[in-house]
Coordinates of C-alpha atoms and ligand atoms in Angstrom, one line a residue:
M1427 CA -16.4 32.7 -13.5
T1428 CA -18.5 29.5 -13.2
R1429 CA -16.5 27.4 -15.5
I1430 CA -13.0 27.0 -16.7
A1431 CA -11.9 26.3 -20.3
V1432 CA -8.5 24.8 -21.0
V1433 CA -7.2 24.6 -24.6
D1434 CA -4.0 22.7 -25.6
N1435 CA -3.2 24.5 -28.8
Q1436 CA -0.2 22.1 -29.4
K1437 CA -2.8 19.4 -30.0
L1438 CA -5.0 21.6 -32.1
K1439 CA -3.0 22.6 -35.2
D1440 CA -5.6 22.0 -38.0
M1441 CA -6.9 25.5 -38.9
Q1442 CA -9.9 23.9 -40.7
L1443 CA -10.9 22.2 -37.5
K1444 CA -10.4 25.4 -35.4
K1445 CA -12.7 27.3 -37.8
H1446 CA -15.2 24.5 -37.7
I1447 CA -15.2 24.5 -33.9
Q1448 CA -15.7 28.3 -33.9
H1449 CA -18.5 28.0 -36.4
M1450 CA -20.3 25.3 -34.3
C1451 CA -20.2 27.2 -31.0
P1452 CA -23.8 28.3 -30.3
V1453 CA -22.6 31.6 -28.7
N1454 CA -20.6 32.5 -31.7
R1455 CA -23.7 31.7 -33.9
M1456 CA -25.5 34.3 -31.9
G1457 CA -23.0 36.9 -33.1
K1458 CA -20.8 37.0 -29.9
E1459 CA -17.1 36.2 -29.8
C1460 CA -17.0 33.3 -27.4
I1461 CA -14.4 31.3 -29.5
T1462 CA -11.8 33.4 -31.4
I1463 CA -8.6 32.6 -33.1
G1464 CA -5.7 34.6 -31.7
E1465 CA -2.7 36.3 -33.3
N1466 CA -0.6 33.1 -33.0
D1467 CA -3.4 31.1 -34.6
G1468 CA -4.3 29.6 -31.2
L1469 CA -7.9 29.0 -30.3
I1470 CA -9.2 31.2 -27.4
I1471 CA -12.3 30.6 -25.4
D1472 CA -14.0 33.4 -23.4
E1473 CA -14.9 31.7 -20.2
N1474 CA -17.4 34.4 -19.3
L1475 CA -19.4 33.9 -22.5
C1476 CA -19.2 30.1 -22.7
T1477 CA -22.4 28.4 -21.7
G1478 CA -20.8 25.0 -21.2
C1479 CA -22.8 23.4 -23.9
G1480 CA -20.1 20.8 -24.4
I1481 CA -19.9 21.0 -28.2
C1482 CA -16.3 22.1 -28.6
P1483 CA -14.8 19.4 -26.3
K1484 CA -16.6 16.8 -28.3
L1485 CA -15.1 18.1 -31.5
A1486 CA -11.5 18.2 -30.1
P1487 CA -11.6 15.9 -27.0
D1488 CA -7.8 15.8 -26.7
A1489 CA -7.3 19.5 -26.9
I1490 CA -10.3 21.2 -25.2
R1491 CA -11.7 20.8 -21.7
I1492 CA -14.7 22.8 -20.4
I1493 CA -15.3 22.1 -16.7
N1494 CA -18.0 23.6 -14.4
L1495 CA -16.3 24.8 -11.3
P1496 CA -17.6 24.0 -7.8
E1497 CA -19.8 26.7 -6.3
E1498 CA -17.3 27.8 -3.7
L1499 CA -14.7 28.8 -6.3
K1500 CA -16.0 32.3 -6.7
Q1501 CA -12.7 34.0 -6.3
E1502 CA -10.0 34.4 -8.9
P1503 CA -7.3 31.6 -8.8
I1504 CA -4.1 32.0 -6.9
H1505 CA -2.2 31.4 -10.1
R1506 CA -3.1 30.8 -13.7
Y1507 CA -0.4 29.9 -16.3
G1508 CA -2.2 31.9 -19.0
Q1509 CA -5.4 32.3 -20.9
N1510 CA -7.2 28.9 -21.2
L1511 CA -4.4 27.2 -19.2
F1512 CA -4.2 25.5 -15.8
A1513 CA -5.4 27.4 -12.8
L1514 CA -4.6 26.8 -9.1
Y1515 CA -7.1 27.8 -6.4
S1516 CA -6.0 28.1 -2.8
M1517 CA -2.7 27.2 -1.2
P1518 CA -1.4 24.7 1.4
T1519 CA -0.1 26.1 4.6
P1520 CA 3.0 24.8 6.3
M1521 CA 3.0 24.7 10.1
F1522 CA 5.9 25.2 12.4
G1523 CA 6.9 22.2 14.5
S1524 CA 5.0 19.9 12.1
I1525 CA 5.4 18.0 8.8
V1526 CA 2.6 18.8 6.4
G1527 CA 1.9 16.6 3.4
I1528 CA -0.1 17.1 0.2
L1529 CA -2.2 14.2 -1.2
G1530 CA -3.5 14.2 -4.7
V1531 CA -3.3 12.9 -8.2
N1532 CA -0.8 14.0 -10.8
G1533 CA -1.5 17.2 -12.8
I1534 CA -3.6 18.8 -10.0
G1535 CA -1.2 21.6 -9.2
K1536 CA 0.8 20.2 -6.2
S1537 CA 4.1 21.2 -7.8
T1538 CA 2.7 24.7 -8.7
A1539 CA 1.6 25.3 -5.1
I1540 CA 5.0 24.3 -3.6
K1541 CA 6.9 26.3 -6.3
I1542 CA 4.9 29.4 -5.1
L1543 CA 5.9 28.6 -1.5
A1544 CA 9.5 28.1 -2.5
R1545 CA 9.3 31.6 -4.3
M1546 CA 10.2 30.0 -7.6
L1547 CA 6.9 31.1 -9.1
K1548 CA 5.2 34.5 -8.6
P1549 CA 1.4 34.0 -8.0
N1550 CA -0.5 36.2 -10.5
L1551 CA -4.0 35.8 -9.0
G1552 CA -5.4 34.9 -12.4
N1553 CA -3.9 38.1 -14.0
W1554 CA -1.3 36.4 -16.2
E1555 CA -0.8 39.4 -18.4
K1556 CA 0.2 41.7 -15.5
G1557 CA 2.4 39.1 -13.9
G1558 CA 2.5 38.1 -10.2
S1559 CA 3.9 39.0 -6.9
F1560 CA 4.1 37.6 -3.4
E1561 CA 2.5 40.8 -2.0
A1562 CA -0.6 40.0 -3.9
L1563 CA -0.8 36.5 -2.3
I1564 CA -0.4 38.1 1.2
K1565 CA -3.3 40.5 0.4
R1566 CA -5.4 37.6 -0.7
F1567 CA -5.0 35.8 2.6
R1568 CA -5.5 38.9 4.7
G1569 CA -7.1 38.0 8.0
N1570 CA -6.4 34.4 7.4
E1571 CA -3.9 32.2 9.4
A1572 CA -1.8 31.8 6.3
Q1573 CA -1.3 35.6 6.0
G1574 CA 1.4 35.7 8.7
F1575 CA 3.2 32.7 7.2
F1576 CA 3.4 34.2 3.8
E1577 CA 4.4 37.6 5.2
K1578 CA 7.4 36.0 6.9
I1579 CA 8.4 34.2 3.7
E1580 CA 8.2 37.5 1.9
K1581 CA 10.3 39.3 4.5
G1582 CA 12.9 36.6 4.4
Q1583 CA 12.2 35.6 8.0
I1584 CA 11.3 32.2 6.8
K1585 CA 13.9 30.7 4.5
V1586 CA 12.7 28.0 2.2
S1587 CA 14.7 25.2 0.7
Y1588 CA 13.3 23.1 -2.2
K1589 CA 14.0 19.5 -3.4
P1590 CA 12.6 19.3 -7.0
Q1591 CA 10.4 16.5 -8.2
H1592 CA 12.4 15.4 -11.2
V1593 CA 15.9 14.7 -9.7
E1594 CA 16.8 12.9 -12.9
L1595 CA 17.1 16.3 -14.6
I1596 CA 19.7 17.6 -12.1
P1597 CA 22.8 16.1 -14.0
K1598 CA 21.6 18.0 -17.1
S1599 CA 22.2 21.4 -15.4
T1600 CA 24.8 20.5 -12.8
S1601 CA 28.2 19.0 -13.1
G1602 CA 31.1 18.2 -10.7
K1603 CA 31.7 15.9 -7.8
V1604 CA 28.9 15.2 -5.3
S1605 CA 31.1 16.6 -2.5
E1606 CA 31.6 19.9 -4.3
L1607 CA 27.9 20.3 -4.8
L1608 CA 27.1 19.6 -1.1
K1609 CA 29.9 21.7 0.3
K1610 CA 28.5 24.7 -1.6
V1611 CA 25.1 24.4 0.1
D1612 CA 26.2 23.2 3.5
E1613 CA 25.1 26.3 5.5
K1614 CA 24.4 24.1 8.6
G1615 CA 27.8 22.5 8.7
K1616 CA 26.2 19.1 8.9
M1617 CA 27.4 17.5 5.6
G1618 CA 29.3 14.8 7.4
D1619 CA 26.3 13.7 9.5
Y1620 CA 23.7 13.9 6.8
T1621 CA 25.7 12.1 4.1
K1622 CA 26.3 9.3 6.7
I1623 CA 22.6 8.9 7.6
L1624 CA 21.5 9.1 3.9
E1625 CA 24.3 6.6 3.0
I1626 CA 25.9 8.7 0.3
E1627 CA 29.3 9.0 1.9
R1628 CA 30.9 6.5 -0.5
I1629 CA 29.8 8.4 -3.6
L1630 CA 31.1 11.8 -2.5
D1631 CA 33.9 11.6 -5.0
N1632 CA 31.7 10.5 -7.9
D1633 CA 30.6 12.9 -10.6
I1634 CA 27.0 13.9 -10.3
K1635 CA 26.5 12.7 -13.8
N1636 CA 27.5 9.2 -13.0
I1637 CA 25.3 8.3 -10.0
S1638 CA 22.1 6.2 -9.9
G1639 CA 18.6 7.6 -9.6
G1640 CA 18.4 6.5 -5.9
E1641 CA 21.7 8.2 -5.1
L1642 CA 20.7 11.3 -7.0
Q1643 CA 17.5 11.5 -4.9
R1644 CA 19.4 11.3 -1.6
V1645 CA 22.0 13.8 -2.8
A1646 CA 19.2 16.2 -3.8
I1647 CA 17.5 15.7 -0.4
A1648 CA 20.8 16.3 1.4
A1649 CA 21.4 19.5 -0.6
A1650 CA 17.9 20.8 0.4
V1651 CA 18.2 20.1 4.1
L1652 CA 21.8 21.3 4.4
K1653 CA 20.7 24.8 3.6
D1654 CA 20.0 27.1 6.6
A1655 CA 16.2 27.0 5.9
N1656 CA 13.3 26.7 8.3
L1657 CA 10.9 25.4 5.7
N1658 CA 12.0 22.3 3.7
V1659 CA 9.8 21.7 0.7
L1660 CA 10.3 18.1 -0.6
D1661 CA 8.6 17.2 -3.9
E1662 CA 8.3 13.3 -4.1
P1663 CA 11.3 12.4 -2.0
T1664 CA 11.0 8.6 -2.2
T1665 CA 11.2 8.1 -6.0
F1666 CA 14.0 5.6 -6.9
L1667 CA 14.4 4.6 -3.3
D1668 CA 13.9 1.1 -2.0
I1669 CA 11.8 0.4 1.1
K1670 CA 14.7 0.4 3.5
Q1671 CA 15.9 3.7 2.2
R1672 CA 12.3 5.1 2.3
V1673 CA 11.9 4.2 6.0
R1674 CA 15.4 5.5 6.8
L1675 CA 14.5 8.8 5.0
G1676 CA 11.3 9.0 6.9
K1677 CA 13.2 8.7 10.2
F1678 CA 15.7 11.3 9.1
I1679 CA 13.2 13.9 8.1
K1680 CA 11.3 13.4 11.3
G1681 CA 14.6 13.6 13.2
I1682 CA 15.5 17.0 11.8
S1683 CA 12.1 18.6 12.4
S1684 CA 11.9 21.0 15.3
E1685 CA 9.6 23.7 16.7
E1686 CA 11.4 26.4 14.6
N1687 CA 11.2 24.2 11.5
S1688 CA 8.5 23.1 9.1
S1689 CA 8.5 20.6 6.2
L1690 CA 6.0 20.3 3.3
I1691 CA 6.0 17.0 1.5
V1692 CA 4.4 15.8 -1.7
E1693 CA 4.4 12.0 -1.8
H1694 CA 2.5 9.2 -3.5
D1695 CA 3.7 6.3 -1.3
L1696 CA 0.8 6.4 1.2
I1697 CA 2.5 4.3 3.9
I1698 CA 5.5 6.6 4.0
F1699 CA 3.2 9.6 3.7
D1700 CA 1.3 8.4 6.8
Y1701 CA 4.5 7.6 8.6
L1702 CA 6.2 10.9 7.8
T1703 CA 3.6 13.6 8.0
D1704 CA 1.6 15.0 11.0
Y1705 CA -1.0 16.9 8.9
A1706 CA -2.2 16.9 5.3
H1707 CA -4.0 18.8 2.7
I1708 CA -6.0 17.0 -0.1
M1709 CA -5.8 18.4 -3.5
Y1710 CA -8.7 17.9 -5.9
G1711 CA -10.0 19.3 -9.1
K1712 CA -9.5 18.1 -12.7
E1713 CA -6.1 17.0 -14.0
D1714 CA -4.4 19.5 -16.2
T1715 CA -7.3 21.9 -15.8
Y1716 CA -7.6 23.2 -12.2
G1717 CA -6.6 22.3 -8.7
V1718 CA -8.0 23.2 -5.3
V1719 CA -6.3 22.7 -1.9
S1720 CA -8.5 21.4 1.0
G1721 CA -8.2 22.6 4.5
V1722 CA -5.5 21.0 6.6
K1723 CA -6.4 17.8 8.6
P1724 CA -4.5 15.4 10.9
T1725 CA -2.9 12.9 8.5
R1726 CA -4.9 9.9 9.6
N1727 CA -8.2 11.8 8.9
A1728 CA -6.8 13.1 5.7
I1729 CA -5.9 9.7 4.4
N1730 CA -9.3 8.2 5.3
V1731 CA -11.1 11.1 3.7
Y1732 CA -8.9 10.7 0.6
L1733 CA -9.7 7.0 0.4
S1734 CA -13.4 7.7 0.9
G1735 CA -13.3 10.1 -2.1
Y1736 CA -15.6 12.6 -0.4
L1737 CA -14.7 15.9 1.3
K1738 CA -17.5 16.6 3.7
E1739 CA -16.6 20.2 4.6
E1740 CA -16.2 21.2 1.0
N1741 CA -19.1 18.9 -0.1
V1742 CA -16.9 17.7 -3.0
R1743 CA -16.9 14.1 -4.3
F1744 CA -13.6 13.6 -6.2
R1745 CA -13.9 9.8 -6.8
D1746 CA -17.0 7.7 -7.6
K1747 CA -16.2 4.9 -5.1
P1748 CA -14.2 4.7 -1.9
V1749 CA -11.0 2.7 -1.8
K1750 CA -11.5 -0.3 0.5
F1751 CA -8.7 -2.4 1.7
E1752 CA -10.9 -5.2 3.0
A1753 CA -11.7 -5.9 -0.7
R1754 CA -8.6 -8.1 -0.8
V1755 CA -9.5 -11.0 -3.1
P1756 CA -9.0 -14.2 -1.0
L1757 CA -6.9 -17.0 -2.5
K1758 CA -9.1 -19.4 -4.4
G1759 CA -7.8 -22.4 -2.6
E1760 CA -4.6 -24.1 -3.0
N1761 CA -5.8 -26.4 -5.8
K1762 CA -4.5 -24.1 -8.5
Q1763 CA -2.4 -25.6 -11.2
E1764 CA 1.4 -25.3 -10.7
L1765 CA 3.2 -23.2 -13.2
I1766 CA 6.8 -23.7 -12.2
S1767 CA 8.8 -25.0 -9.2
W1768 CA 12.5 -24.9 -8.3
K1769 CA 14.9 -26.6 -5.9
S1770 CA 18.4 -25.6 -4.6
V1771 CA 19.0 -23.2 -7.5
G1772 CA 22.4 -21.5 -7.5
K1773 CA 24.1 -18.9 -9.8
K1774 CA 27.3 -16.9 -9.6
L1775 CA 27.5 -13.6 -11.5
G1776 CA 31.0 -12.2 -11.0
N1777 CA 31.2 -11.4 -7.3
F1778 CA 27.5 -11.8 -6.8
S1779 CA 26.0 -15.2 -5.8
L1780 CA 22.3 -16.0 -5.9
S1781 CA 20.6 -19.0 -4.2
A1782 CA 17.0 -20.2 -4.0
K1783 CA 16.1 -23.2 -1.8
E1784 CA 12.7 -24.4 -2.8
G1785 CA 9.5 -22.8 -4.1
S1786 CA 6.8 -22.9 -6.7
I1787 CA 4.4 -20.5 -8.5
K1788 CA 0.9 -21.4 -9.2
R1789 CA -1.2 -20.2 -12.2
G1790 CA -3.3 -17.1 -11.4
D1791 CA -1.0 -16.0 -8.5
V1792 CA 0.1 -12.4 -8.2
I1793 CA 3.3 -12.5 -6.1
G1794 CA 4.8 -9.4 -4.6
I1795 CA 8.6 -9.3 -4.4
L1796 CA 10.3 -7.3 -1.7
G1797 CA 14.0 -6.7 -1.4
E1798 CA 16.7 -4.1 -1.9
N1799 CA 18.0 -2.9 -5.2
G1800 CA 20.9 -5.1 -6.5
I1801 CA 19.8 -8.2 -4.7
G1802 CA 19.2 -10.5 -7.7
K1803 CA 15.5 -10.2 -8.4
T1804 CA 15.7 -9.8 -12.1
S1805 CA 18.5 -12.4 -12.4
F1806 CA 16.3 -15.0 -10.6
V1807 CA 13.3 -14.4 -13.0
K1808 CA 15.7 -14.6 -16.0
I1809 CA 16.8 -18.1 -14.7
L1810 CA 13.1 -19.1 -14.4
A1811 CA 12.7 -18.0 -18.1
G1812 CA 15.8 -19.9 -19.2
V1813 CA 17.3 -16.7 -20.5
L1814 CA 20.1 -17.0 -17.8
E1815 CA 21.5 -20.5 -17.2
K1816 CA 21.6 -21.7 -13.6
D1817 CA 24.9 -23.2 -12.2
S1818 CA 23.1 -25.8 -10.0
G1819 CA 19.8 -27.0 -8.9
E1820 CA 16.5 -28.0 -10.6
I1821 CA 13.7 -26.1 -12.3
S1822 CA 10.6 -28.0 -13.3
E1823 CA 10.4 -26.4 -16.7
N1824 CA 11.2 -23.0 -18.3
V1825 CA 8.3 -20.7 -18.7
K1826 CA 7.6 -17.9 -21.2
V1827 CA 8.2 -14.6 -19.4
S1828 CA 7.1 -11.1 -20.4
Y1829 CA 9.2 -8.4 -18.6
K1830 CA 8.7 -4.8 -17.9
P1831 CA 12.0 -3.3 -16.8
Q1832 CA 12.6 -0.8 -14.0
Y1833 CA 14.1 1.8 -16.3
L1834 CA 12.1 2.6 -19.4
E1835 CA 13.6 3.5 -22.7
A1836 CA 11.8 6.1 -24.8
S1837 CA 12.3 6.0 -28.6
D1838 CA 10.6 8.1 -31.3
E1839 CA 8.1 5.3 -32.1
L1840 CA 4.4 6.1 -31.9
V1841 CA 2.5 4.7 -29.0
A1842 CA -0.2 3.3 -31.4
A1843 CA 2.5 1.3 -33.2
V1844 CA 4.2 0.0 -30.1
L1845 CA 0.8 -1.1 -28.6
K1846 CA -0.7 -2.6 -31.8
D1847 CA -1.2 -6.0 -30.2
A1848 CA -2.7 -4.6 -27.1
L1849 CA -5.1 -2.4 -29.1
D1850 CA -6.3 -5.4 -31.1
K1851 CA -6.5 -8.0 -28.3
Y1852 CA -7.2 -6.1 -25.1
P1853 CA -9.1 -2.8 -25.7
N1854 CA -11.2 -3.3 -22.6
Q1855 CA -8.9 -5.3 -20.4
I1856 CA -5.8 -3.1 -20.8
I1857 CA -6.1 0.0 -23.0
N1858 CA -9.2 1.5 -21.4
P1859 CA -8.4 1.1 -17.7
L1860 CA -4.9 2.4 -18.3
N1861 CA -6.3 5.4 -20.2
I1862 CA -4.0 4.9 -23.2
E1863 CA -6.3 6.3 -25.8
P1864 CA -5.2 10.0 -25.5
L1865 CA -1.5 8.9 -25.8
L1866 CA -1.9 6.9 -29.0
L1867 CA -0.7 9.6 -31.4
K1868 CA 2.3 10.6 -29.3
K1869 CA 5.8 9.4 -29.6
L1870 CA 7.3 7.5 -26.7
N1871 CA 9.9 10.2 -26.1
E1872 CA 7.1 12.8 -25.8
L1873 CA 5.5 11.1 -22.9
S1874 CA 5.8 12.0 -19.2
G1875 CA 7.2 9.5 -16.7
G1876 CA 3.7 8.3 -15.7
E1877 CA 2.4 8.1 -19.2
L1878 CA 5.5 6.0 -20.3
Q1879 CA 5.0 3.7 -17.3
R1880 CA 1.3 3.1 -18.3
V1881 CA 2.4 2.3 -21.9
A1882 CA 5.2 -0.1 -20.7
I1883 CA 2.7 -1.9 -18.4
A1884 CA 0.2 -2.3 -21.4
L1885 CA 3.0 -3.6 -23.6
C1886 CA 4.2 -6.1 -21.1
L1887 CA 0.7 -7.5 -20.4
S1888 CA -0.2 -7.7 -24.1
K1889 CA 2.6 -10.1 -24.8
D1890 CA 1.8 -13.8 -24.8
A1891 CA 3.4 -15.3 -21.7
D1892 CA 2.9 -17.6 -18.7
L1893 CA 4.7 -15.4 -16.2
Y1894 CA 4.6 -11.6 -16.2
L1895 CA 7.4 -9.8 -14.4
L1896 CA 6.8 -6.1 -13.7
D1897 CA 9.7 -4.2 -12.2
E1898 CA 8.6 -1.1 -10.3
P1899 CA 5.2 -0.6 -12.0
S1900 CA 4.2 2.1 -9.5
A1901 CA 7.1 4.5 -10.3
Y1902 CA 5.8 7.9 -11.5
L1903 CA 2.2 6.9 -10.9
D1904 CA -0.1 8.7 -8.5
I1905 CA -2.1 6.9 -5.8
E1906 CA -5.2 6.5 -8.0
Q1907 CA -3.2 5.1 -10.9
R1908 CA -1.4 2.7 -8.5
L1909 CA -4.8 1.3 -7.3
I1910 CA -6.1 1.0 -10.9
I1911 CA -3.1 -1.0 -12.1
S1912 CA -3.3 -3.2 -9.0
R1913 CA -6.8 -4.3 -9.9
L1914 CA -5.9 -4.6 -13.6
I1915 CA -3.0 -6.9 -13.0
R1916 CA -4.9 -9.1 -10.6
D1917 CA -7.9 -9.4 -12.9
F1918 CA -5.6 -10.0 -15.9
A1919 CA -3.6 -12.8 -14.2
E1920 CA -6.8 -14.5 -13.1
N1921 CA -8.6 -14.3 -16.4
K1922 CA -5.5 -15.4 -18.4
N1923 CA -4.6 -18.1 -15.9
A1924 CA -1.1 -16.7 -15.9
S1925 CA 1.0 -15.5 -13.0
A1926 CA 2.6 -12.2 -12.2
L1927 CA 5.6 -11.2 -10.2
I1928 CA 5.6 -7.6 -9.0
V1929 CA 8.8 -6.0 -7.8
D1930 CA 8.0 -2.7 -6.0
H1931 CA 9.0 -0.5 -3.2
D1932 CA 5.6 0.9 -2.3
L1933 CA 4.4 -1.3 0.6
L1934 CA 0.7 -0.3 0.2
F1935 CA 0.8 -1.2 -3.5
I1936 CA 2.4 -4.6 -2.7
D1937 CA -0.2 -5.2 0.1
Y1938 CA -3.0 -4.3 -2.3
I1939 CA -1.9 -6.3 -5.3
S1940 CA -0.3 -9.5 -4.0
H1941 CA -1.8 -12.9 -3.1
K1942 CA 1.6 -14.0 -1.8
L1943 CA 5.1 -12.6 -1.2
M1944 CA 8.7 -13.5 -2.0
V1945 CA 11.4 -11.9 0.0
F1946 CA 15.0 -11.4 -1.2
T1947 CA 17.5 -11.1 1.6
G1948 CA 21.3 -10.9 1.6
Q1949 CA 23.6 -8.1 0.7
P1950 CA 23.2 -6.0 -2.4
G1951 CA 25.9 -6.6 -5.0
K1952 CA 27.3 -9.6 -3.0
E1953 CA 24.6 -12.2 -2.1
G1954 CA 21.0 -12.7 -2.9
I1955 CA 18.9 -15.3 -1.1
V1956 CA 15.4 -16.0 -2.6
R1957 CA 12.8 -16.9 0.0
G1958 CA 9.2 -17.9 -0.5
P1959 CA 6.6 -17.6 -1.9
F1960 CA 5.0 -17.1 1.5
T1961 CA 1.6 -16.2 2.7
M1962 CA 1.2 -12.4 3.0
E1963 CA 1.6 -12.7 6.8
D1964 CA 4.7 -14.8 6.8
G1965 CA 6.4 -12.8 4.0
M1966 CA 5.6 -9.4 5.6
N1967 CA 6.7 -10.7 9.0
L1968 CA 10.1 -11.7 7.6
F1969 CA 10.5 -8.5 5.7
L1970 CA 9.4 -6.1 8.4
R1971 CA 11.6 -7.8 11.0
E1972 CA 14.6 -6.7 8.8
L1973 CA 13.2 -3.1 8.6
G1974 CA 12.4 -2.9 12.3
I1975 CA 8.9 -1.6 11.8
T1976 CA 5.4 -3.0 12.5
L1977 CA 2.2 -2.4 10.5
R1978 CA -1.4 -2.4 11.9
R1979 CA -4.6 -2.0 10.0
D1980 CA -6.5 1.3 10.3
E1981 CA -9.8 0.6 11.9
L1982 CA -11.8 2.6 9.4
S1983 CA -10.1 2.2 6.0
K1984 CA -8.3 -1.1 6.8
M1985 CA -5.2 0.5 5.2
P1986 CA -1.9 -0.8 6.7
R1987 CA -0.2 1.9 8.9
V1988 CA 3.2 2.0 10.4
N1989 CA 3.1 2.0 14.2
K1990 CA 5.0 4.7 16.0
E1991 CA 8.3 3.3 17.1
D1992 CA 8.2 1.9 20.7
S1993 CA 4.5 2.7 21.0
F1994 CA 2.2 0.2 22.8
K1995 CA 1.1 -1.3 19.5
D1996 CA 4.6 -1.5 18.2
R1997 CA 5.9 -3.3 21.3
E1998 CA 2.8 -5.6 21.5
Q1999 CA 3.1 -6.7 17.9
K2000 CA 6.8 -7.3 18.2
E2001 CA 6.3 -9.3 21.3
N2002 CA 3.6 -11.4 19.6
G2003 CA 5.7 -11.8 16.5
K2004 CA 2.8 -10.4 14.4
L2005 CA 4.4 -7.5 12.6
Y2006 CA 1.6 -7.3 10.0
Y2007 CA -2.1 -8.2 9.7
S2008 CA -3.5 -9.3 6.4
Ligands
LIG3290 FE1 -18.9 27.5 -27.2 FE2 -18.6 26.9 -24.6 FE3 -20.2 25.4 -26.1 FE4 -17.5 25.3 -26.4 S1 -18.7 24.7 -24.7 S2 -19.1 25.4 -28.0 S3 -17.0 27.5 -26.1 S4 -20.5 27.5 -25.6

């Protein structure tokens, strides 16, 4: 097979159109059955007959993809979901005594690969009608290093535990107290220790249905690692966690790793990925069409290769341009016009008190906001907008704010209706870069987390405002999408001469997007102290001191990287008081 055809028959309901597509196919016109209409009225493409002329994807761009496969993919896939559906080629290989990560965009088969390893999905080697088996996978890898690993999984000598990607779905299938759930899976007898480290002790008596996203994530991780397994498979373990919790989780996972143990991690927070994993695979291909797993590399190399967009060994370019971190746009002087300033602002909200000494925001600034959940970030911006009244202090003037909340509500409205203004006013500035076009005819409640996030960002930016507040815009987005929205928001603020405040827990995203930083310190739920805006160096120094970590720049990619605790660099930077380099 030299090409793959993927058809989404859910999006191709019009029988007239299907017949027209069939009629227009040049292979069909020659009397062969390249495109047929199946028993369930679904359109079927014979990949062996298709010449890749490109006519049918043009007639139904949302529903049909015809992609030429790279030369080396001569073998059948490891798994294919069905005829004209997604195919996964090759597998990641966990390594004992090491933490292995998988890097790649959404929809490229990462979850498929790890579900196969966790034995939740039987690999069918492209024979979806016959069904799959793990034995077939072992045969396929005969003579390869991975063969032994898969054999041990098959024989039960390697026990696998799995933390699913979408922890928010757990309460739909599980009920009862957190403690009851964890007791059931505590085969290691470590429930007391792990719940303490993961800071979920105080919610043990709560019902699983009543805990927050961040708590649910940590409960799901605890449930996975409490099992007596020697391969922990963790799919996106940092979603909903703030930076402190991410770093703590990283230390915890590293701490429970041993020579008899292996972990496989899928993660989009590149700084945590770098910190946590020893080796990494890169996954490439075409979203929702096919995915390929690269050979394993030490994490630093893998990240630099990933950022370069080119896999030398495989001779595959998977991104047009490399990602460069030195491309940071320098501040255009301090002569920018001031948008708003404040002095000695105070506010009491029940038992929570918020205070902000002195600061100002200039037009065109993109300011990253760092701080734990529940520390008053949203309340402060509401005060700036005049939506929430301050108890004391001065604000130069109230500004018009457009706000994208952290938790997104999905109604049954059509995307095209919700984004009417954005479509009219910003087709090139917002709609195209966020790739909204294919979503226009969907309802909000039909969108995936990442799609809903892109729509919410577009909606927030399309409103007329002086100050844009985006709360966790990176959630559910993959690395590529995070970099695209960073550039988009910076360009947007500059062109509109507006300002943006970005609350996020992905340090790389904050480093990439921000001109300046604000840091919220204090105690969540009790006291929030607003500090800054600072320069990036001053803000990061303040924040990293609280976290107890130091960041250096990678020599090649210039990406910030966490120094190994107590390493020479870590000690040197701490001694010099330079915990971060801009
Ligand atoms: Fe037919 Fe293939 Fe051309 Fe589509 S791309 S019209 S299936 S030959």
